[in-house]
PDB file of C-alpha atoms and ligand atoms in Angstrom:
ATOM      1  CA  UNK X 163      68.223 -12.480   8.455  1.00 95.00           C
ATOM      2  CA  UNK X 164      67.254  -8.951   8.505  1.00 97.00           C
ATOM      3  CA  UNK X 165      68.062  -6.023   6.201  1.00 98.00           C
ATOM      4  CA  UNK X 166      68.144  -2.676   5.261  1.00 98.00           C
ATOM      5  CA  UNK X 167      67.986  -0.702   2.119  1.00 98.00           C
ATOM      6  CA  UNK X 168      69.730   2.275   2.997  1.00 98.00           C
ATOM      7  CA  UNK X 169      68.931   4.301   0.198  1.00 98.00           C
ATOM      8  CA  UNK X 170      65.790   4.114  -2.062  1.00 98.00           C
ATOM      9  CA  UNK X 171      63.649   6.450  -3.622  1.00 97.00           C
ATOM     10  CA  UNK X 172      60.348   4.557  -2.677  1.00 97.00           C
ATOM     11  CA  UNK X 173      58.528   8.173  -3.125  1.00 97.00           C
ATOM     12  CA  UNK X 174      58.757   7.828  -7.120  1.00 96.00           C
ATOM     13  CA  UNK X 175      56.326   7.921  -9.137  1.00 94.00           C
ATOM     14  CA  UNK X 176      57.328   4.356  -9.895  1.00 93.00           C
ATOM     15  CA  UNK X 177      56.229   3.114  -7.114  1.00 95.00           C
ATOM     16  CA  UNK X 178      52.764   4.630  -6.968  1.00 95.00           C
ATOM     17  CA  UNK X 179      50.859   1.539  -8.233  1.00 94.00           C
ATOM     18  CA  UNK X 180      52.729  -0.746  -6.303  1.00 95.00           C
ATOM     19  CA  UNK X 181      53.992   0.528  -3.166  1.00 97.00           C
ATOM     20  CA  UNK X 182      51.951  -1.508  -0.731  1.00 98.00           C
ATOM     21  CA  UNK X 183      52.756  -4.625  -2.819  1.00 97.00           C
ATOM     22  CA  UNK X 184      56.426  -3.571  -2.419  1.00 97.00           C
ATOM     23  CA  UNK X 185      56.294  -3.007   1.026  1.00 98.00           C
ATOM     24  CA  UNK X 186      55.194  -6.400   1.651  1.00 98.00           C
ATOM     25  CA  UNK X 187      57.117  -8.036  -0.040  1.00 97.00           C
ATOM     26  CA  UNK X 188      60.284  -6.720   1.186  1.00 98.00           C
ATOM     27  CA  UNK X 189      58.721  -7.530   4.709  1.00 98.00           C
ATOM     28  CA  UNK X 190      58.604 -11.573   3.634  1.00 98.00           C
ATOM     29  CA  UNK X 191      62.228 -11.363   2.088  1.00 98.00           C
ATOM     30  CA  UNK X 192      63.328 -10.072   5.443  1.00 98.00           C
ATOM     31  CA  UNK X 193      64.024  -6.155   4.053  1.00 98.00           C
ATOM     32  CA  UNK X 194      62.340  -4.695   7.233  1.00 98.00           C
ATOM     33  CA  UNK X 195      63.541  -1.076   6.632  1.00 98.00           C
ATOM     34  CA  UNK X 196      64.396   1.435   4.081  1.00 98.00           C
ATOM     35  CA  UNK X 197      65.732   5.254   3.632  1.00 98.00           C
ATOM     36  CA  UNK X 198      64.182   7.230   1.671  1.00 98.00           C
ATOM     37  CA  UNK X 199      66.441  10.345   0.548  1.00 98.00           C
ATOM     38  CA  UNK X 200      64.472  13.442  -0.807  1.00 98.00           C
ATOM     39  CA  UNK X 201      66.428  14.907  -4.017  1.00 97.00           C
ATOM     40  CA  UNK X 202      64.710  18.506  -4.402  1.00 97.00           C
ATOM     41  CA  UNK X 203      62.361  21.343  -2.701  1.00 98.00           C
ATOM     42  CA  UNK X 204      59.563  19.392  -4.906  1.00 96.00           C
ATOM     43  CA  UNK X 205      59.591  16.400  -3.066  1.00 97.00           C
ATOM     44  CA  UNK X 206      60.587  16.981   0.259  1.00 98.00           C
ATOM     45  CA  UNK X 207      57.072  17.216   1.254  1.00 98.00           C
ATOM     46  CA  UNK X 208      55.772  13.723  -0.566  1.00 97.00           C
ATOM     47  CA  UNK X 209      59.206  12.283   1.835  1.00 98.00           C
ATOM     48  CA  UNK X 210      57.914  13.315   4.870  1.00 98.00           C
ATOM     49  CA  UNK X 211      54.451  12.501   4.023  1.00 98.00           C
ATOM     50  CA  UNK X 212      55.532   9.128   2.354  1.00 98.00           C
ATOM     51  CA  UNK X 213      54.382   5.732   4.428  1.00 97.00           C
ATOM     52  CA  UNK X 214      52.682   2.651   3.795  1.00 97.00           C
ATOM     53  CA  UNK X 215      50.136  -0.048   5.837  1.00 97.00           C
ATOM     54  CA  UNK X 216      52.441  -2.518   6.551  1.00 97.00           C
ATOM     55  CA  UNK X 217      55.128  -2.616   9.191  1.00 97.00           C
ATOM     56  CA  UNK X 218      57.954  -1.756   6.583  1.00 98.00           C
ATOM     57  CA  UNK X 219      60.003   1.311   8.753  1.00 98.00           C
ATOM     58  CA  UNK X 220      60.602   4.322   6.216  1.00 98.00           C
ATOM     59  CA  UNK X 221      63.554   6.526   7.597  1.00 98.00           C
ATOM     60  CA  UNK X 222      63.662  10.050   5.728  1.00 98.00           C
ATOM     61  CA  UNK X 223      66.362  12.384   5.370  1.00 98.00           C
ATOM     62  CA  UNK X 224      65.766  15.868   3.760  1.00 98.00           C
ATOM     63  CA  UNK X 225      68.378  17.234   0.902  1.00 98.00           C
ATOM     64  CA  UNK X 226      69.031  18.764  -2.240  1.00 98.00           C
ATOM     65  CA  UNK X 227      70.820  16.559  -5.005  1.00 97.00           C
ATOM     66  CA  UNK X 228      73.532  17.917  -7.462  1.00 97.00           C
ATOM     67  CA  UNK X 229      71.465  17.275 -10.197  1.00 96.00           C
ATOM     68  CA  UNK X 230      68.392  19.295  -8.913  1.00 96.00           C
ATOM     69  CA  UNK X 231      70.360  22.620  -8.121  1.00 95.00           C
ATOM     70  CA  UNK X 232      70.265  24.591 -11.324  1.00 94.00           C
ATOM     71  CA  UNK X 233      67.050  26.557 -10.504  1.00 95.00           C
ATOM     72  CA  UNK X 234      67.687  26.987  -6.891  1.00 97.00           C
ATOM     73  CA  UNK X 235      69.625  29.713  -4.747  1.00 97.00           C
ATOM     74  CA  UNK X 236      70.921  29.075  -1.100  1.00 97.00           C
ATOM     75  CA  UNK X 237      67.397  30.375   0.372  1.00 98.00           C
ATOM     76  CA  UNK X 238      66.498  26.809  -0.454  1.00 98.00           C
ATOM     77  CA  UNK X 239      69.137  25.413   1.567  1.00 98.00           C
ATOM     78  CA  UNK X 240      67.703  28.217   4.115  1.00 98.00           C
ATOM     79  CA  UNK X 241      64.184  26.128   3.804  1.00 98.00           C
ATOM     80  CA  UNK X 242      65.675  23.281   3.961  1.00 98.00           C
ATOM     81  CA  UNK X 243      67.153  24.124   7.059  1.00 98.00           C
ATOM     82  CA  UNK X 244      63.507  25.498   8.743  1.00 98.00           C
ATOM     83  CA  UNK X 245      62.334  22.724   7.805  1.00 98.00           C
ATOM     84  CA  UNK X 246      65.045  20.102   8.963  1.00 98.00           C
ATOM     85  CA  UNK X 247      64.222  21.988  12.052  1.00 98.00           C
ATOM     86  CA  UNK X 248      60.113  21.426  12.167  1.00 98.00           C
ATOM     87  CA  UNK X 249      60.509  17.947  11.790  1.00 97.00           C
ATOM     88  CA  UNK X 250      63.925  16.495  13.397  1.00 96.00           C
ATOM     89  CA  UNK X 251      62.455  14.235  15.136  1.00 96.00           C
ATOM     90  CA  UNK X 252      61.374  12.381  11.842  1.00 97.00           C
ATOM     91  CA  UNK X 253      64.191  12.167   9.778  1.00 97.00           C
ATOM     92  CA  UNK X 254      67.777  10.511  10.640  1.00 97.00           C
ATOM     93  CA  UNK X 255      69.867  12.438   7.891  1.00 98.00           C
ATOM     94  CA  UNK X 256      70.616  15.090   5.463  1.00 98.00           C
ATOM     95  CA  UNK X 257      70.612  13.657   2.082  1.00 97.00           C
ATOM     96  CA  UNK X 258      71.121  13.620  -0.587  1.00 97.00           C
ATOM     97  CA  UNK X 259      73.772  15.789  -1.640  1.00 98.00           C
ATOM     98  CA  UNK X 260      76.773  15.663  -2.685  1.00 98.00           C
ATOM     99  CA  UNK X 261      78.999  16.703  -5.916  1.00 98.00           C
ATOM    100  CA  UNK X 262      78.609  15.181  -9.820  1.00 97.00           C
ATOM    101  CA  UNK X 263      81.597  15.433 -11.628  1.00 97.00           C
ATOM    102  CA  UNK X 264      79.671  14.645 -14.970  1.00 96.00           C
ATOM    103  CA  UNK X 265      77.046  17.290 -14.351  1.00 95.00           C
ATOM    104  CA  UNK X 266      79.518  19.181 -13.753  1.00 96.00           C
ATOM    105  CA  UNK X 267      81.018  19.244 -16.993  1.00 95.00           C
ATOM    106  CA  UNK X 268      77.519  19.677 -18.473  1.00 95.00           C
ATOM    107  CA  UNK X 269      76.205  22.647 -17.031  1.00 95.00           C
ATOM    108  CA  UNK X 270      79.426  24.144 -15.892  1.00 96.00           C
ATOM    109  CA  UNK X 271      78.408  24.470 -12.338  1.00 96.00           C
ATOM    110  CA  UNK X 272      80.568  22.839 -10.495  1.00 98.00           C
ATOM    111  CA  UNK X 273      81.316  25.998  -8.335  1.00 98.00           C
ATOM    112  CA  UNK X 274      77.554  25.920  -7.479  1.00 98.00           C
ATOM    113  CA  UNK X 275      77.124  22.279  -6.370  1.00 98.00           C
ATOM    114  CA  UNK X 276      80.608  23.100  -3.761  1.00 98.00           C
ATOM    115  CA  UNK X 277      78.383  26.060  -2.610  1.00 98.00           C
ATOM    116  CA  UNK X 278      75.332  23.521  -2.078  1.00 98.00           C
ATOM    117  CA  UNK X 279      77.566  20.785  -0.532  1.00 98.00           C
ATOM    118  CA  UNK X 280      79.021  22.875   1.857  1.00 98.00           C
ATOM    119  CA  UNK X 281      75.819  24.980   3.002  1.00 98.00           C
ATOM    120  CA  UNK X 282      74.260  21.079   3.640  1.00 98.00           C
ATOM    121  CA  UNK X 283      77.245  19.531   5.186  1.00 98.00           C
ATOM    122  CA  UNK X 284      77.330  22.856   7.815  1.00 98.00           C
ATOM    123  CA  UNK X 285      73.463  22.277   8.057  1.00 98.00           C
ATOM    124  CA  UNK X 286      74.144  18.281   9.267  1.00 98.00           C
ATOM    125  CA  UNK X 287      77.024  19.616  11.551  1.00 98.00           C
ATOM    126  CA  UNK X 288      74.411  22.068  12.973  1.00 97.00           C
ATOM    127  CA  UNK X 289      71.589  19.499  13.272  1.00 97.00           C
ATOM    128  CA  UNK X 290      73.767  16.595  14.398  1.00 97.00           C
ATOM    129  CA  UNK X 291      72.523  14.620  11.665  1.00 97.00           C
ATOM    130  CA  UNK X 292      74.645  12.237   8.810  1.00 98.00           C
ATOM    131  CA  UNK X 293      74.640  13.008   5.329  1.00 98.00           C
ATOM    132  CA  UNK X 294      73.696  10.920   2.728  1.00 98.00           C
ATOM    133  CA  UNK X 295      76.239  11.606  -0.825  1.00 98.00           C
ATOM    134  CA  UNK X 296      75.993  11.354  -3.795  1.00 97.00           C
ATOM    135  CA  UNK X 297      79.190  10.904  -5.999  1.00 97.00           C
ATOM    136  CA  UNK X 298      80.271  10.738  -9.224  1.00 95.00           C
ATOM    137  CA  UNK X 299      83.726  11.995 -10.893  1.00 96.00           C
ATOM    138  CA  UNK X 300      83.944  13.062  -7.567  1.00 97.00           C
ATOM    139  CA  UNK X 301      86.188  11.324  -4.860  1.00 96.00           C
ATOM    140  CA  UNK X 302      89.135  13.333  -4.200  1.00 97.00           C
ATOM    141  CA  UNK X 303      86.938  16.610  -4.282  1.00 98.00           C
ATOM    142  CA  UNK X 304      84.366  15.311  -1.874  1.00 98.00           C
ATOM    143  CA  UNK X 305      86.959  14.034   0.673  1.00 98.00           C
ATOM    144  CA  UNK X 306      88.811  17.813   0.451  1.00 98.00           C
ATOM    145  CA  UNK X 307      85.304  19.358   1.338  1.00 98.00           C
ATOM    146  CA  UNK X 308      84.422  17.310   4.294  1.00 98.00           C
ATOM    147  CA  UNK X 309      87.946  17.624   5.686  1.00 98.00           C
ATOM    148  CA  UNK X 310      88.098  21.489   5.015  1.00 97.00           C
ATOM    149  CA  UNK X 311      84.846  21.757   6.644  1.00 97.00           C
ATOM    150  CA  UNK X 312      86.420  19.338  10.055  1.00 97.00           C
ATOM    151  CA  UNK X 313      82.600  17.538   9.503  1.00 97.00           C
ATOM    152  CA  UNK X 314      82.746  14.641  11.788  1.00 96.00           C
ATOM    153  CA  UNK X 315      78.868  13.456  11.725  1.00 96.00           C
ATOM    154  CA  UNK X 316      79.658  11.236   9.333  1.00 97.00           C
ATOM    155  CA  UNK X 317      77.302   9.094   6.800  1.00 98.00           C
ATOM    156  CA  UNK X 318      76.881   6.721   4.271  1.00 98.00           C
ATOM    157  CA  UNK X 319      78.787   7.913   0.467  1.00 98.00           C
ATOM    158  CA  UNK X 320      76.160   5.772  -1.721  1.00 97.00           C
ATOM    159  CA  UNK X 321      76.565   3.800  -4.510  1.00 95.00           C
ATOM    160  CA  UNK X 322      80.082   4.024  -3.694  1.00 95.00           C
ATOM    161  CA  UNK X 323      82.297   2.596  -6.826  1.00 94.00           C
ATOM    162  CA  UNK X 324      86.237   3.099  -6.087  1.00 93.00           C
ATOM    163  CA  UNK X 325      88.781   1.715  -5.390  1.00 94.00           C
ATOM    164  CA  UNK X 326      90.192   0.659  -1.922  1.00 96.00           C
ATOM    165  CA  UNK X 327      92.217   3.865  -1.574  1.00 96.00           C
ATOM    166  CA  UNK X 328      89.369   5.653  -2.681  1.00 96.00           C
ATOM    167  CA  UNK X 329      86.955   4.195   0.330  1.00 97.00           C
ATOM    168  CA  UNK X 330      90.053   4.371   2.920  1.00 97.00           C
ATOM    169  CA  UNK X 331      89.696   7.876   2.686  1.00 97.00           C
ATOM    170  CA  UNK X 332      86.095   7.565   3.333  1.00 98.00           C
ATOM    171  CA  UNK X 333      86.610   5.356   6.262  1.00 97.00           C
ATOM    172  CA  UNK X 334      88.893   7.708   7.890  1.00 97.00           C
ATOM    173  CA  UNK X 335      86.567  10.174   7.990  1.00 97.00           C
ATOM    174  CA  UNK X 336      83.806   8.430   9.152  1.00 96.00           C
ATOM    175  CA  UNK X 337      81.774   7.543   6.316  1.00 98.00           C
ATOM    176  CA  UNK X 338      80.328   3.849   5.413  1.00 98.00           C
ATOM    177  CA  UNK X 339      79.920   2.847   1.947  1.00 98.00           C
ATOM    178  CA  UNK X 340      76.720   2.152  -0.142  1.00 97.00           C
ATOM    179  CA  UNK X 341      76.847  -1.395  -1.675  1.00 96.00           C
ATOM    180  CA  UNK X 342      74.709  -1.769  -4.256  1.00 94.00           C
ATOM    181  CA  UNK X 343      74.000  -3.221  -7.750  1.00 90.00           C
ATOM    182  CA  UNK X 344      77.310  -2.474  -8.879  1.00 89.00           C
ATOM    183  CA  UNK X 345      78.714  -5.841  -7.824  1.00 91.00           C
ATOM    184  CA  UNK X 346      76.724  -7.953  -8.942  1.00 89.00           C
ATOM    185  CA  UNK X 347      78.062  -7.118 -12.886  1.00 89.00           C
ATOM    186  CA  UNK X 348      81.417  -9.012 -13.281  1.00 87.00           C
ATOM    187  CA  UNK X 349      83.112  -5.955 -15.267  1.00 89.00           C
ATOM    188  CA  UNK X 350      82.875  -3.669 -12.333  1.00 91.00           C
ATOM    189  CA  UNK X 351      86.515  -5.251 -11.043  1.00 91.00           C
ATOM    190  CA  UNK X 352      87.987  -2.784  -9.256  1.00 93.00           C
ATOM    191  CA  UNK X 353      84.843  -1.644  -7.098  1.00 92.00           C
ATOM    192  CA  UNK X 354      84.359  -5.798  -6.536  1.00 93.00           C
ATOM    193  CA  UNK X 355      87.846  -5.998  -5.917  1.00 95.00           C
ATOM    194  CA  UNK X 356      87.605  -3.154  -3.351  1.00 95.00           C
ATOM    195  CA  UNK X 357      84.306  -4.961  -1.985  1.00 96.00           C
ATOM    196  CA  UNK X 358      86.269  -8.210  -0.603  1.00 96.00           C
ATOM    197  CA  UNK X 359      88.905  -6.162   1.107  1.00 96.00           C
ATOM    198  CA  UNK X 360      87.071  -3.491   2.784  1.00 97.00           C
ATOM    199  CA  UNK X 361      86.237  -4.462   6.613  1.00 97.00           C
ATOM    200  CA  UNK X 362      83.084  -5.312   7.775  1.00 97.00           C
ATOM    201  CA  UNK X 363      82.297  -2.531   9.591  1.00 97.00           C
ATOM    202  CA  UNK X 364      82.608  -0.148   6.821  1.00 98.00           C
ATOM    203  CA  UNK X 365      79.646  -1.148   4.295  1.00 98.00           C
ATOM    204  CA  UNK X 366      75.582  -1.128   4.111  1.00 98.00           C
ATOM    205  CA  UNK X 367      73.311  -2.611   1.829  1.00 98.00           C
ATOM    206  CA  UNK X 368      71.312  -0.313  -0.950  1.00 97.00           C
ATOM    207  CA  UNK X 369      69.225  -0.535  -4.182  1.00 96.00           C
ATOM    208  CA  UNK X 370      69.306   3.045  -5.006  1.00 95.00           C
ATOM    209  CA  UNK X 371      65.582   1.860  -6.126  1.00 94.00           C
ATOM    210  CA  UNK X 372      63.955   2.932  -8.879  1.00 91.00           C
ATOM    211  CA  UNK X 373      67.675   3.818 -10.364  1.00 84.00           C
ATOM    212  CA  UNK X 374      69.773   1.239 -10.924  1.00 74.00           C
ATOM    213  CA  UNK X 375      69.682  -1.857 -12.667  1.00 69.00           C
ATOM    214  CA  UNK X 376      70.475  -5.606 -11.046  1.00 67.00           C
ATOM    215  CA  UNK X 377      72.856  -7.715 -13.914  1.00 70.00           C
ATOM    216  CA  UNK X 378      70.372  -9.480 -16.095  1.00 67.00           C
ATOM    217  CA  UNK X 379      67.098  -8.448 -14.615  1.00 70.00           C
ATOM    218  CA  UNK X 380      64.492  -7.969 -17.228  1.00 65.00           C
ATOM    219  CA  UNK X 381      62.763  -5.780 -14.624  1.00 67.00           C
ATOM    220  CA  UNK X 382      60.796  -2.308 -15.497  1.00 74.00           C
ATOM    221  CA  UNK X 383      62.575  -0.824 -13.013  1.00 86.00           C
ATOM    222  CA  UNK X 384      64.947  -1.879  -9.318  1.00 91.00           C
ATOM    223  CA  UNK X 385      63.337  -2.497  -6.317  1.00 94.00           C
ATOM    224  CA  UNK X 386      64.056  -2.836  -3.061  1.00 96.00           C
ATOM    225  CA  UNK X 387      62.957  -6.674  -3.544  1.00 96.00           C
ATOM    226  CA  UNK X 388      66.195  -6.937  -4.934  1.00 95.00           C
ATOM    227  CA  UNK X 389      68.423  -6.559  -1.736  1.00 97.00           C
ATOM    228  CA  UNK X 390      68.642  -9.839  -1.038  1.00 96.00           C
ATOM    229  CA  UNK X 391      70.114 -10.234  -4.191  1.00 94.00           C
ATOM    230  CA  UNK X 392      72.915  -7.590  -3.644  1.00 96.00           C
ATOM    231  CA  UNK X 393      73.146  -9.439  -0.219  1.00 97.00           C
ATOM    232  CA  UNK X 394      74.002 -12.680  -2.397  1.00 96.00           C
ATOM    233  CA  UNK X 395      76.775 -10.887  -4.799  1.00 95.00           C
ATOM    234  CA  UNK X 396      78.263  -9.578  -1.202  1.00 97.00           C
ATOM    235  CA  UNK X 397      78.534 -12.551   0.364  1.00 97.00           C
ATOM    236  CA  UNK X 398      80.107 -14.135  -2.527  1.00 96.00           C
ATOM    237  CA  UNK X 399      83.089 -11.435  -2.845  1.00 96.00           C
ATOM    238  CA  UNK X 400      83.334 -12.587   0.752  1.00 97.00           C
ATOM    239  CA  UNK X 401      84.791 -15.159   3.142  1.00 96.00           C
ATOM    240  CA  UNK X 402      83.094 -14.922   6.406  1.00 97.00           C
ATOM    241  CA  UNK X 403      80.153 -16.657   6.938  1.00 98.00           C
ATOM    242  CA  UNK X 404      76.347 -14.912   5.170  1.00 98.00           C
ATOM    243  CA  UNK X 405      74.224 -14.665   8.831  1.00 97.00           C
ATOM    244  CA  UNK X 406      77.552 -12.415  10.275  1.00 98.00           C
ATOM    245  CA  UNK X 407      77.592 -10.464   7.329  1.00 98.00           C
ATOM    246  CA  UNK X 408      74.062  -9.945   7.714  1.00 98.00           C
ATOM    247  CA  UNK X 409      74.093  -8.719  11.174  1.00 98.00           C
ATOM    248  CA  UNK X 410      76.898  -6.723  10.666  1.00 98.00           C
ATOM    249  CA  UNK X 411      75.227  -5.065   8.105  1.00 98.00           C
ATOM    250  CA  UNK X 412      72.466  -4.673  10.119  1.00 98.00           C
ATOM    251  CA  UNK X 413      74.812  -3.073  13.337  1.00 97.00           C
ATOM    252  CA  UNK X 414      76.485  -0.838  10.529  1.00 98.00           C
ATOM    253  CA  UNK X 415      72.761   0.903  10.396  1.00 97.00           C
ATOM    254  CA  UNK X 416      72.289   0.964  13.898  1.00 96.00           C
ATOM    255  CA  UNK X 417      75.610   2.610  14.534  1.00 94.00           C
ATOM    256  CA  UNK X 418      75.200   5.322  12.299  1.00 94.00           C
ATOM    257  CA  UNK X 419      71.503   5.908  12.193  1.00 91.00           C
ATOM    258  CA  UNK X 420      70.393   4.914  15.881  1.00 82.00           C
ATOM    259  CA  UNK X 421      67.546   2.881  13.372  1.00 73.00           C
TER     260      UNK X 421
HETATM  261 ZN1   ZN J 250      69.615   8.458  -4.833  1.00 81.65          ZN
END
């Protein structure tokens, strides 16, 4: 079985020790590809740059994240744009963005992150790229945006948590939804509850690597090592048999990212 992590920060400083130890690992636990999402002007470069000796595949996609928007204007969306330009050819999405309802509250800038959403949705639309987004607090506001601006590219809304009504509306526009350590803690019932109904079609794996926390790993930080084990937890909320859900999994990536 093969899979993909399709959304780890495998630039972090994190990983800088360990990266090609990573990589191969993932390789022998049958991981044979990862997305890397930039967050902020300050790392988009290290993204682009970012690659390792083995044959692990590193997908980028260029963005700026809600949390890192407070000392920027839109002329970095206007870079970001230039830049998306320069190097199309190596990166398969824009992400990631998206609106924090949380940070929101604690900076009072929710106004601001719309502004930055929009500007980077319009920016996918006009690149024919996906977005990767971030959410948090967020749902109903996220699915007004996208509809308001008649985006179609779609993407992948990571690290989705929700309910089932809350991912239909997702699904209807589009979107596929990040599964990720979430499920494998027993309290999160409604998102595992959502996770067995949800068709097949509709979900890819992620770590959201270094971020993120597996239930009961004593681990300095996630990896994306630990897909498999988010692969398990799936399978278990599941009925259909683990090498389908793999290669659906799999086709989900392919569909959306032509990777
Ligand atoms: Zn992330």
């Amino acid at each position: 079985m093969l899979f993909t992590d399709s959304h780890c920060h495998f630039d972090f400083k994190e990983f800088a020790q360990t990266r090609e130890a990573v990589a191969k690992n993932c390789l022998d636990l049958g991981v044979h590809q990862l997305i890397v999402p930039a967050i902020a002007p300050s790392n988009w470069q290290a993204v682009l740059a970012l690659e390792t000796q083995s044959e692990l595949k590193l997908h980028k996609a260029l963005g700026i994240h809600p949390w890192f928007l407070n000392d920027l204007t839109l002329a970095d969306v206007e870079d970001l744009s230039s830049l998306v330009t320069r190097h199309h050819s190596e990166i398969i999405a824009i992400g990631e963005i998206g609106i924090d309802g949380k940070i929101a509250e604690d900076y009072d800038n929710l106004t601001k992150q719309i502004q930055f959403f929009d500007a980077q949705l319009a920016l996918a639309a006009k690149s024919q790229l996906p977005v990767i987004v971030h959410h948090r607090k967020s749902h109903p506001l996220l699915v007004e945006r996208i509809k308001s601006a008649k985006y179609s590219g779609g993407g992948i809304v990571h690290a989705f948590s929700g309910s089932f009504q809350q991912a239909k509306h997702y699904l209807d526009l589009g979107f596929k939804l990040g599964i990720g350590g979430t499920i494998t803690y027993e309290r999160a019932a409604k998102t595992r509850k959502t996770v067995t109904k949800l068709p097949l079609e509709s979900m890819v794996l992620e770590t959201d690597a270094p971020a993120m926390p597996i239930f009961q790993q004593k681990i300095q930080h996630n990896s994306p090592e630990n897909i498999p084990l988010i692969f398990d937890a799936l399978t278990d909320l599941r009925q259909e048999p683990k090498d389908l859900i793999a290669e659906q999994l799999e086709n989900n990536i392919i569909n959306l990212f032509s990777a």
